Amino acid sequence: MRILLVLWLCGWSWVAAPAQTTADLVAGDAESAAVLGRSCIVVTTTGQMAVAYAGMARAFAAPDLLGDLQREYARQLPPGEQPEFVIEQTAPGLYHYVNRHGQASYIREVHRAARGESATELVLHTWGKRFFGRYEAVIHVTVTAGTERDLGYATVVYAYPENGMSRFLARHLGLVERYFRSKTAELEALSVRLGDALCAPEVAHRISP
């Protein structure tokens, strides 16, 4: 879940909703569209960063975006400390990792493209297992240019717990929803730090060619 949320740092937009809906962008992808057709937990985040859009566009265009994020995260750890898990690319656009609890997760890139010269969008389909059972999610992130030195971000997460009891708890007690929201809040500061590092011109050499 951590690397997934780190990836959400790339979802910056000045507006609360992207110009294209998530449904529009996944219309040709049956698995993602099926997730959106269910009664999902929806989590949204928006904000601003003092980072030039050009730097984020460069990071977004890198072929190994997840790898770049992971390497920057590892670089910022204290000396001798290792990341709690490592993402592995198992096929083009498909990634896998196992967290410290032995729970596997999969990430599939569905859509990544610039929208004009001042916006970029990314859609991920992810699935795996957590304490509440198996889940699927679609993550739609948008980056939009602001001024020369600023950009905004918006992320929409559609999460669907597959276990019926988990859906009941999510609907009536909010336990699962609080899990997704707490993870987002917990890693927001980390996401901003990694995004700032990857977008800075002086660290361009660390972005995969």
Short mmCIF file of C-alpha atoms in Angstrom, two decimals:
data_model
loop_
_atom_site.label_atom_id
_atom_site.label_comp_id
_atom_site.label_asym_id
_atom_site.label_seq_id
_atom_site.Cartn_x
_atom_site.Cartn_y
_atom_site.Cartn_z
CA MET A 1 0.00 0.00 0.00
CA ARG A 2 2.86 2.40 0.78
CA ILE A 3 4.40 2.52 -2.69
CA LEU A 4 0.92 2.87 -4.11
CA LEU A 5 0.26 5.90 -1.97
CA VAL A 6 3.66 7.28 -2.79
CA LEU A 7 2.56 7.10 -6.37
CA TRP A 8 -0.46 9.27 -5.49
CA LEU A 9 1.95 12.18 -5.05
CA CYS A 10 1.86 12.41 -8.84
CA GLY A 11 -1.85 13.23 -8.88
CA TRP A 12 -1.72 17.02 -8.65
CA SER A 13 -4.43 19.30 -10.08
CA TRP A 14 -5.91 22.68 -9.17
CA VAL A 15 -9.43 21.33 -9.54
CA ALA A 16 -11.31 18.77 -7.47
CA ALA A 17 -12.11 16.55 -10.46
CA PRO A 18 -10.16 15.76 -13.65
CA ALA A 19 -11.33 17.12 -17.01
CA GLN A 20 -11.87 13.55 -18.22
CA THR A 21 -13.75 11.20 -15.94
CA THR A 22 -12.15 7.99 -14.76
CA ALA A 23 -14.89 6.07 -16.56
CA ASP A 24 -13.90 7.77 -19.83
CA LEU A 25 -10.26 6.80 -19.45
CA VAL A 26 -10.93 3.15 -18.59
CA ALA A 27 -13.77 2.62 -21.05
CA GLY A 28 -11.61 0.23 -23.08
CA ASP A 29 -10.32 -1.70 -20.07
CA ALA A 30 -12.88 -4.26 -18.88
CA GLU A 31 -11.27 -4.99 -15.50
CA SER A 32 -11.00 -1.36 -14.40
CA ALA A 33 -14.46 -0.56 -15.72
CA ALA A 34 -15.86 -3.46 -13.69
CA VAL A 35 -14.40 -2.00 -10.48
CA LEU A 36 -16.02 1.37 -11.17
CA GLY A 37 -19.35 -0.39 -11.68
CA ARG A 38 -19.37 -1.60 -8.07
CA SER A 39 -20.28 0.21 -4.85
CA CYS A 40 -16.79 1.50 -4.11
CA ILE A 41 -15.27 3.41 -1.24
CA VAL A 42 -14.22 6.71 -2.83
CA VAL A 43 -11.30 8.68 -1.38
CA THR A 44 -10.19 12.00 -2.89
CA THR A 45 -7.18 14.21 -2.21
CA THR A 46 -6.26 17.62 -3.64
CA GLY A 47 -3.49 20.08 -2.98
CA GLN A 48 -0.73 22.29 -4.33
CA MET A 49 3.06 22.08 -4.48
CA ALA A 50 5.81 24.60 -5.10
CA VAL A 51 7.20 22.50 -7.95
CA ALA A 52 7.41 23.40 -11.64
CA TYR A 53 5.11 21.34 -13.85
CA ALA A 54 7.97 20.69 -16.29
CA GLY A 55 9.80 18.69 -13.63
CA MET A 56 6.76 16.57 -12.87
CA ALA A 57 6.08 16.04 -16.57
CA ARG A 58 9.65 14.77 -16.92
CA ALA A 59 9.18 12.37 -14.01
CA PHE A 60 5.84 11.19 -15.38
CA ALA A 61 7.33 10.49 -18.81
CA ALA A 62 10.03 8.19 -17.42
CA PRO A 63 9.51 4.58 -18.51
CA ASP A 64 10.20 3.23 -15.01
CA LEU A 65 8.09 5.62 -12.94
CA LEU A 66 7.51 3.16 -10.10
CA GLY A 67 11.18 2.24 -10.05
CA ASP A 68 12.21 5.89 -9.86
CA LEU A 69 9.87 6.46 -6.92
CA GLN A 70 11.16 3.41 -5.11
CA ARG A 71 14.81 4.30 -5.65
CA GLU A 72 14.26 7.85 -4.38
CA TYR A 73 12.43 6.50 -1.33
CA ALA A 74 15.31 4.12 -0.59
CA ARG A 75 17.87 6.90 -1.10
CA GLN A 76 16.17 9.05 1.54
CA LEU A 77 16.11 6.33 4.20
CA PRO A 78 18.57 6.61 7.12
CA PRO A 79 21.93 4.86 6.55
CA GLY A 80 21.60 1.09 6.92
CA GLU A 81 17.79 1.08 6.73
CA GLN A 82 16.15 -0.86 3.90
CA PRO A 83 12.72 -0.37 2.27
CA GLU A 84 10.09 -2.64 3.80
CA PHE A 85 9.37 -4.16 0.38
CA VAL A 86 10.58 -3.99 -3.23
CA ILE A 87 8.34 -3.58 -6.26
CA GLU A 88 9.17 -5.90 -9.15
CA GLN A 89 8.06 -5.40 -12.73
CA THR A 90 6.69 -8.72 -13.95
CA ALA A 91 5.57 -7.54 -17.42
CA PRO A 92 5.30 -4.20 -19.23
CA GLY A 93 2.99 -2.03 -17.12
CA LEU A 94 2.49 -4.74 -14.47
CA TYR A 95 4.13 -4.71 -11.02
CA HIS A 96 4.08 -6.86 -7.91
CA TYR A 97 5.24 -6.52 -4.30
CA VAL A 98 4.83 -8.28 -0.95
CA ASN A 99 4.67 -6.11 2.20
CA ARG A 100 6.20 -6.90 5.58
CA HIS A 101 3.03 -8.76 6.60
CA GLY A 102 3.42 -11.16 3.66
CA GLN A 103 0.46 -9.62 1.82
CA ALA A 104 0.85 -9.47 -1.96
CA SER A 105 -0.28 -6.55 -4.11
CA TYR A 106 -0.37 -6.02 -7.86
CA ILE A 107 -0.36 -2.75 -9.80
CA ARG A 108 -1.31 -2.45 -13.47
CA GLU A 109 -0.89 0.74 -15.46
CA VAL A 110 -4.08 1.37 -17.45
CA HIS A 111 -3.53 4.89 -18.76
CA ARG A 112 -0.68 7.42 -18.66
CA ALA A 113 -0.68 10.37 -21.04
CA ALA A 114 -0.31 14.13 -21.26
CA ARG A 115 -3.47 16.15 -21.82
CA GLY A 116 -2.29 19.10 -23.84
CA GLU A 117 0.83 20.88 -22.61
CA SER A 118 -0.22 21.56 -19.02
CA ALA A 119 -1.76 18.38 -17.64
CA THR A 120 -0.91 14.70 -17.26
CA GLU A 121 -3.16 11.86 -16.16
CA LEU A 122 -2.45 8.40 -14.80
CA VAL A 123 -4.87 5.56 -14.08
CA LEU A 124 -3.80 2.45 -12.15
CA HIS A 125 -5.69 -0.76 -11.45
CA THR A 126 -4.49 -2.48 -8.27
CA TRP A 127 -5.53 -5.54 -6.31
CA GLY A 128 -4.28 -7.54 -3.37
CA LYS A 129 -5.01 -8.53 0.21
CA ARG A 130 -5.06 -6.66 3.54
CA PHE A 131 -6.35 -7.41 7.06
CA PHE A 132 -9.95 -7.06 5.83
CA GLY A 133 -9.49 -9.48 2.93
CA ARG A 134 -9.02 -9.07 -0.80
CA TYR A 135 -9.64 -5.77 -2.53
CA GLU A 136 -9.50 -4.10 -5.93
CA ALA A 137 -9.01 -0.41 -6.60
CA VAL A 138 -8.75 2.08 -9.44
CA ILE A 139 -6.61 5.16 -8.86
CA HIS A 140 -6.96 8.22 -11.11
CA VAL A 141 -4.32 10.90 -10.64
CA THR A 142 -4.05 14.24 -12.43
CA VAL A 143 -1.20 16.75 -12.54
CA THR A 144 -1.93 20.28 -13.80
CA ALA A 145 0.41 23.24 -14.22
CA GLY A 146 -0.20 26.37 -12.19
CA THR A 147 2.36 29.16 -12.37
CA GLU A 148 5.94 28.65 -13.53
CA ARG A 149 6.85 27.40 -10.07
CA ASP A 150 3.64 25.73 -8.91
CA LEU A 151 1.39 22.83 -9.76
CA GLY A 152 -1.74 21.35 -8.25
CA TYR A 153 -2.85 17.79 -7.71
CA ALA A 154 -6.01 15.71 -7.44
CA THR A 155 -6.35 11.98 -6.83
CA VAL A 156 -9.50 9.88 -6.82
CA VAL A 157 -9.35 6.34 -5.45
CA TYR A 158 -12.16 3.85 -6.01
CA ALA A 159 -11.62 0.92 -3.60
CA TYR A 160 -13.77 -2.21 -3.48
CA PRO A 161 -13.37 -4.77 -0.66
CA GLU A 162 -14.33 -8.18 -2.06
CA ASN A 163 -15.32 -9.67 1.30
CA GLY A 164 -19.01 -9.15 2.09
CA MET A 165 -18.35 -8.56 5.80
CA SER A 166 -15.72 -5.95 4.94
CA ARG A 167 -18.25 -4.15 2.77
CA PHE A 168 -20.73 -4.26 5.65
CA LEU A 169 -18.15 -2.83 8.05
CA ALA A 170 -17.20 -0.18 5.52
CA ARG A 171 -20.83 0.82 5.03
CA HIS A 172 -22.00 0.78 8.66
CA LEU A 173 -18.86 1.29 10.77
CA GLY A 174 -16.44 2.90 8.35
CA LEU A 175 -13.54 0.65 9.40
CA VAL A 176 -12.25 -0.15 5.93
CA GLU A 177 -12.83 3.36 4.67
CA ARG A 178 -10.84 4.72 7.62
CA TYR A 179 -8.02 2.34 6.68
CA PHE A 180 -7.74 3.80 3.18
CA ARG A 181 -8.08 7.36 4.46
CA SER A 182 -5.53 6.90 7.26
CA LYS A 183 -2.97 5.39 4.89
CA THR A 184 -3.40 8.34 2.56
CA ALA A 185 -2.89 10.84 5.37
CA GLU A 186 0.03 8.89 6.86
CA LEU A 187 2.01 8.95 3.63
CA GLU A 188 1.10 12.40 2.34
CA ALA A 189 4.23 14.02 3.77
CA LEU A 190 6.40 11.26 2.32
CA SER A 191 4.73 11.66 -1.06
CA VAL A 192 5.36 15.39 -1.15
CA ARG A 193 9.01 14.89 -0.18
CA LEU A 194 9.62 12.31 -2.89
CA GLY A 195 7.78 14.38 -5.48
CA ASP A 196 9.81 17.44 -4.64
CA ALA A 197 13.04 15.45 -5.02
CA LEU A 198 12.11 13.80 -8.31
CA CYS A 199 10.96 17.07 -9.87
CA ALA A 200 14.02 19.12 -8.92
CA PRO A 201 16.29 19.89 -11.92
CA GLU A 202 19.44 18.98 -9.97
CA VAL A 203 18.26 15.37 -9.52
CA ALA A 204 17.25 14.83 -13.14
CA HIS A 205 20.04 12.27 -13.45
CA ARG A 206 18.17 10.00 -11.03
CA ILE A 207 15.17 9.70 -13.34
CA SER A 208 15.26 6.60 -15.52
CA PRO A 209 16.14 7.46 -19.16
#
